[in-house]
Amino acid sequence: MRDPLFKTQMFRFVDVLPTLRSPDEVVEHLSEYLNDTHTPVSTFLQGALRVGRFIPPVSAAIIRKNILAMANIFIAGSDGDSALRNLHKIWKEGARFTVDILGEAVVGEREADEYSARYRSLLDFLSNRTQTWQATTSHACNEPPFINLSIKISALCARIHSADPETSIAAILSRLKPIAIRAKELGAFINLDMEHYGLKELTLEVFKHLATEAGLADYPHLGFVIQAYLRDSYEDTEKMLRWARQCDRQFAIRLVKGAYWDFEKVMAAQRTWEVPVYTSKAETDTNYERIARLILENRKYVYPAFATHNVRTISFAATYARTVGLGPGNYEFQMLFGMATSIRRALINLGYRVREYCPIGELVPGMAYLVRRLLENTSNEGFLRAKFGTNTSVQELLRDPASQRAQEDEHSIRHPERSAADKSRSGGAVSSDPAPLFVNQPPADFTVSSVREKMAQAIQSVSAKLGLKYVNVIAGRSRISDEQMLSINPARPDQVVGSVSKATTKDVVDAVAAARRSFIDWSKTSGEDRCQFIERLRARLKESRYELAAWEVFEVGKTWAEADADVSEAIDFCAFYAQEMRRLNAGRLTQKTAGEVSVESFLPRGVGAVIAPWNFPLAILCGMTVAALVTGNTVVIKPAEQSSVIAARFMNLMQEAGLPEGVANLLFGDGETVGALLVVHPEIDLIAFTGSRQVGTEIWEMAGVTHANQKNLKKVVCEMGGKNAMIIDTDSDLDEAVLGIIQSAFGFQGQKCSALSRLITVGDVHEQLLPRLIEAAAALTIGLPENPGTDIGPVIDRAALEKIQSYIDVGKREHTLAYQGEIPSELTGFFIPPTIFTDVDTASRLAQEEIFGPVLSVLRAKDLDSALKIANDSPFALTGGLYSRSPKHIARVRSEFLVGNLYINRPVTGAIVGRHPFGGFKMSGSGTKAGGRDYLLHFTFPRVVTENTLRRGFAPEGGSQV
Ligand code: NAD
């Protein structure tokens, strides 16, 4: 365990073990994991693996036996009955226990019901079976109840919505309240465990609701957890204390350091959110002691439980308690079952109250969950490792964390580079890599109530602006035409979002002419000035982010999170392309030769037509436009008919940012007329198109025709559709896979080019996956997208509804309908419920054609070979995915699954600018990769200038300047 790489691999192996069915699989996985590390594996293990390859059953049995033995150390039993012996031992020793149920993540209502039933029956069981123990125990006064249950709220709700906490709280309470009421009847204690940061506010809210429920308001034996590694934990404790004083409520607080440290750091980094946890152990420990003081000083309201194995922390709490006049009976220490036995015994001997946190659950799967939840965090410089694993001195172990922190601060001031390197080695947040220039726009965090309020207000204010008229913009002036085109809300087809002037042929001619005229100046504007314009646009987009997202909710039926993601992506495109333009602007030196300097620079192509789809109505429109403009082209923008109003708002923002006349012109209208006219116009040099395969290939063809007076060959940047597949391997983590599939297939109603539409299950994983997948799909809420709790909104229009419906009809005729959701009767818009078909073969229409709706086809493959064959059997090559825990399989899929964007062990949608350059090949696109470092090149003509620097035998050193 001292080698971090080896430890990771072993934990990963324990994590996957429960899903491995045959001895061969066990032996194969272990050797794959161990071969993956460069750590010298012990000769014993190597020998065992060699033997294992010849007689797998023997090795597999030995491996399982060892893991079981390990599980027995940390898990009290597989259920109440089998845990009883351990609980009895704990009691005999003079300690108490709290019991926690381990198990798979809850993805459906049935699973949440099952958990709640398990908690209730465990309460009854424990109360019943421990009566004689209780009778013979001498209870100290103030002692909390003997039976103590720890509950995770995520086990009681199929889908927790950050944007709609009220609904989630109601769902959780509907299952939690009966457990708490039963606990009260039995005189038992209920503690709400704390999980990851995203659930923190919700957990505290659930607690407040529970503790003020009729029938429980006077019951003091309820508690929650404060995680001292969270930067806002002290403030949270104060808030909860204020609330306790207000309603004169008593409760318990289990003070822990926190077990999701790595997870929190990674999640925050991925979302470019502030890291919610302290990154140094000393800071966490110092904060723990501050909070310990606070709760001890408020003993009137709080019964403190100090959950720690750290002797310094324990001593601090006990000493401070004495200082404020509290004896050992006024609080307790908690420790994890199977850990720190000697410390626990010492405390009992000293007369302190000690409780063990006892997970129960099936041993081998339980071990996997435990590994995930607890042990992976031992990287967090734990006391136990310092105490028992290394030879740290007593003085060091008992040292005041505040002084250690001060020393760390001083060290980092004196040696900034060294301390960064130290921290990155120890898993700290600071990386020694140079900071990237570009930082993604953080998505809105809807767990924060002020953020939710902003979005709700934006929806309110946009709803008051529906139905307005919008006009074409040519050379900076409005151009009104006789014919109007309506953009309607797909969730309520009778609601007009806006009405736009339909461009005429003359408008097209004028717009291209305006762009051509403006090109003369714009192409000569310095690259830096153009970047600054794009950055001003970015600032406008940022200021209007909630308003723009609200328009998306009404105009294209995006849910809050989906709309916010689209706006964030648009903001990212501005920042990223400005950064990339600065890089291009610097020019490139080609390979060096003495006496000669060659510089490659990039010229704009000319006038571009930007033809955009409706499904990412702002991001794609903005990305293509900005890429063209920043490189010095001028454009005529033709947005999709269905998302005209968002395009009009985008044009406004460009004008506010200082768009010079004619540099970008906006024309509303049908693709077949306005779009097609632009494509064939001889003065168009560049077409940036994103849309369907049919239209994309037509444009590709039309752009290939060269007119007599045409100056340039037309460049087509062409991104089209997909028929994206995801392979689910036999050993995949189904908790994660189910949620990944749901998000990939049904996010924005399956109307993403990256959406999953072919799910390929390997071997018999199908049988375990499908019921859970169906339950998870059934837990999705179909509703109006303006409601924060909606998962599934409408599809874009009647034509889409009918097309998707026709595919569903084909599916019903030719395959097996495994699941179809129900649309609530009050919804009148273009709603299609999530639909899953099984028994789909790879040649069928359902498996070959892009449906662009919430329809998922499941195809079975006997092994990975045939899964890969099915996956690649498509005219498209856009996104693809794999869930697997076999390093060998992951490596194979990496090299053999041919798509533009392959995602492993995560959803296949949600590409992020700069991090995941996006786009496909085959009939999915021309391979231009939006949001990637080479994208801007497609909007330019590269030009090389070579200068001979040798003058009569004299060559200047260092060459010429770029
Ligand atoms: P679409 O092809 O119907 O329309 C796209 C744009 O092309 C619209 O502005 C439309 O008015 C215009 N258009 C239509 N006919 C035209 C013609 N004959 N000449 C010129 N322009 C014409 O696509 P859509 O329904 O708006 O978008 C959905 C499609 O886009 C899906 O196939 C999806 O997979 C694809 N898409 C791909 C990506 C990607 O990055 N690969 C991203 C988003 C969407």
Short mmCIF file of C-alpha atoms in Angstrom, two decimals, residues 165-313:
data_model
loop_
_atom_site.label_atom_id
_atom_site.label_comp_id
_atom_site.label_asym_id
_atom_site.label_seq_id
_atom_site.Cartn_x
_atom_site.Cartn_y
_atom_site.Cartn_z
CA PRO A 165 -34.26 20.63 -4.64
CA GLU A 166 -37.83 20.95 -3.39
CA THR A 167 -39.03 17.98 -5.43
CA SER A 168 -36.00 15.91 -4.44
CA ILE A 169 -36.47 16.81 -0.77
CA ALA A 170 -40.11 15.77 -0.96
CA ALA A 171 -39.14 12.44 -2.56
CA ILE A 172 -36.45 11.79 0.04
CA LEU A 173 -38.71 12.73 2.93
CA SER A 174 -41.45 10.45 1.69
CA ARG A 175 -39.07 7.55 2.32
CA LEU A 176 -37.10 8.98 5.21
CA LYS A 177 -39.98 10.06 7.40
CA PRO A 178 -41.41 6.57 7.92
CA ILE A 179 -37.93 5.37 8.92
CA ALA A 180 -37.54 8.22 11.39
CA ILE A 181 -41.03 7.73 12.81
CA ARG A 182 -40.29 4.06 13.31
CA ALA A 183 -36.98 5.01 14.93
CA LYS A 184 -38.82 7.25 17.34
CA GLU A 185 -41.26 4.44 18.20
CA LEU A 186 -38.33 2.17 18.92
CA GLY A 187 -36.33 4.90 20.62
CA ALA A 188 -33.56 4.68 18.05
CA PHE A 189 -31.22 7.25 16.63
CA ILE A 190 -31.10 8.34 12.97
CA ASN A 191 -28.08 10.03 11.48
CA LEU A 192 -27.97 11.46 7.97
CA ASP A 193 -24.61 10.71 6.45
CA MET A 194 -22.93 13.34 4.32
CA GLU A 195 -21.88 12.45 0.81
CA HIS A 196 -20.30 14.56 -1.93
CA TYR A 197 -20.44 18.36 -1.92
CA GLY A 198 -23.24 18.52 -4.50
CA LEU A 199 -25.58 16.95 -1.94
CA LYS A 200 -24.48 18.96 1.09
CA GLU A 201 -27.06 21.78 0.99
CA LEU A 202 -29.77 19.30 0.16
CA THR A 203 -28.83 17.01 3.05
CA LEU A 204 -28.93 19.90 5.53
CA GLU A 205 -32.30 20.99 4.14
CA VAL A 206 -33.65 17.46 4.36
CA PHE A 207 -32.48 17.36 7.96
CA LYS A 208 -34.23 20.61 8.84
CA HIS A 209 -37.44 19.42 7.22
CA LEU A 210 -37.24 16.08 8.98
CA ALA A 211 -36.47 17.59 12.34
CA THR A 212 -39.45 19.92 12.14
CA GLU A 213 -41.95 17.34 10.83
CA ALA A 214 -44.99 16.90 12.98
CA GLY A 215 -44.28 13.96 15.23
CA LEU A 216 -40.54 14.42 15.13
CA ALA A 217 -40.11 18.04 16.20
CA ASP A 218 -39.65 17.02 19.83
CA TYR A 219 -37.39 14.06 19.06
CA PRO A 220 -33.76 14.98 19.79
CA HIS A 221 -32.20 11.77 18.50
CA LEU A 222 -31.60 12.86 14.95
CA GLY A 223 -28.26 13.97 13.60
CA PHE A 224 -26.27 14.95 10.58
CA VAL A 225 -22.64 15.23 9.57
CA ILE A 226 -20.32 18.19 9.19
CA GLN A 227 -17.27 17.59 7.00
CA ALA A 228 -14.38 19.70 8.27
CA TYR A 229 -12.51 19.49 4.97
CA LEU A 230 -15.16 21.73 3.40
CA ARG A 231 -14.22 25.37 3.38
CA ASP A 232 -17.75 26.39 4.29
CA SER A 233 -18.24 23.82 7.06
CA TYR A 234 -17.68 26.24 9.93
CA GLU A 235 -20.24 28.60 8.46
CA ASP A 236 -22.67 25.71 7.95
CA THR A 237 -22.27 24.68 11.57
CA GLU A 238 -23.00 28.24 12.68
CA LYS A 239 -26.06 28.37 10.42
CA MET A 240 -27.40 25.12 11.81
CA LEU A 241 -26.81 26.35 15.35
CA ARG A 242 -28.71 29.57 14.62
CA TRP A 243 -31.54 27.49 13.28
CA ALA A 244 -31.42 25.28 16.39
CA ARG A 245 -31.69 28.34 18.62
CA GLN A 246 -34.55 29.74 16.59
CA CYS A 247 -36.66 26.62 16.84
CA ASP A 248 -35.20 25.46 20.13
CA ARG A 249 -34.22 22.17 18.57
CA GLN A 250 -31.61 19.70 19.77
CA PHE A 251 -29.72 17.37 17.50
CA ALA A 252 -26.41 15.56 17.08
CA ILE A 253 -23.51 16.47 14.85
CA ARG A 254 -21.00 13.91 13.73
CA LEU A 255 -17.89 15.88 12.93
CA VAL A 256 -15.74 14.15 10.32
CA LYS A 257 -12.84 15.23 8.20
CA GLY A 258 -14.43 14.04 4.97
CA ALA A 259 -14.07 11.05 2.70
CA TYR A 260 -14.51 12.41 -0.82
CA TRP A 261 -11.41 14.55 -0.98
CA ASP A 262 -10.03 13.31 -4.30
CA PHE A 263 -13.48 13.27 -5.86
CA GLU A 264 -14.25 16.85 -4.83
CA LYS A 265 -10.99 18.14 -6.23
CA VAL A 266 -11.43 16.35 -9.55
CA MET A 267 -15.06 17.38 -9.96
CA ALA A 268 -14.28 21.01 -9.20
CA ALA A 269 -11.36 21.00 -11.62
CA GLN A 270 -13.51 19.50 -14.37
CA ARG A 271 -16.23 22.09 -13.93
CA THR A 272 -13.79 24.93 -13.27
CA TRP A 273 -15.61 25.50 -9.99
CA GLU A 274 -13.85 26.61 -6.87
CA VAL A 275 -12.45 23.63 -5.00
CA PRO A 276 -14.79 23.23 -2.00
CA VAL A 277 -12.28 21.38 0.17
CA TYR A 278 -9.12 22.48 1.91
CA THR A 279 -6.20 21.19 -0.03
CA SER A 280 -3.90 20.77 2.92
CA LYS A 281 -4.40 18.27 5.67
CA ALA A 282 -3.25 20.78 8.29
CA GLU A 283 -5.97 23.22 7.21
CA THR A 284 -8.61 20.54 7.53
CA ASP A 285 -7.33 19.53 10.95
CA THR A 286 -7.25 23.14 12.13
CA ASN A 287 -10.78 23.68 10.92
CA TYR A 288 -11.88 20.47 12.62
CA GLU A 289 -10.61 21.79 15.92
CA ARG A 290 -12.38 25.15 15.39
CA ILE A 291 -15.67 23.40 14.71
CA ALA A 292 -15.09 21.03 17.63
CA ARG A 293 -14.82 24.08 19.89
CA LEU A 294 -17.95 25.59 18.40
CA ILE A 295 -20.12 22.56 18.93
CA LEU A 296 -18.79 21.87 22.41
CA GLU A 297 -19.60 25.45 23.34
CA ASN A 298 -23.13 24.85 22.09
CA ARG A 299 -23.67 21.55 23.87
CA LYS A 300 -27.11 22.79 24.87
CA TYR A 301 -28.25 22.24 21.30
CA VAL A 302 -25.76 19.76 19.95
CA TYR A 303 -24.66 16.32 21.02
CA PRO A 304 -21.17 16.10 19.48
CA ALA A 305 -19.76 12.96 17.94
CA PHE A 306 -16.12 13.31 16.99
CA ALA A 307 -15.43 10.88 14.20
CA THR A 308 -11.68 10.61 13.90
CA HIS A 309 -8.79 8.21 14.31
CA ASN A 310 -6.36 11.02 14.92
CA VAL A 311 -5.07 11.04 18.49
CA ARG A 312 -4.23 14.73 18.36
CA THR A 313 -7.79 15.54 17.29
#
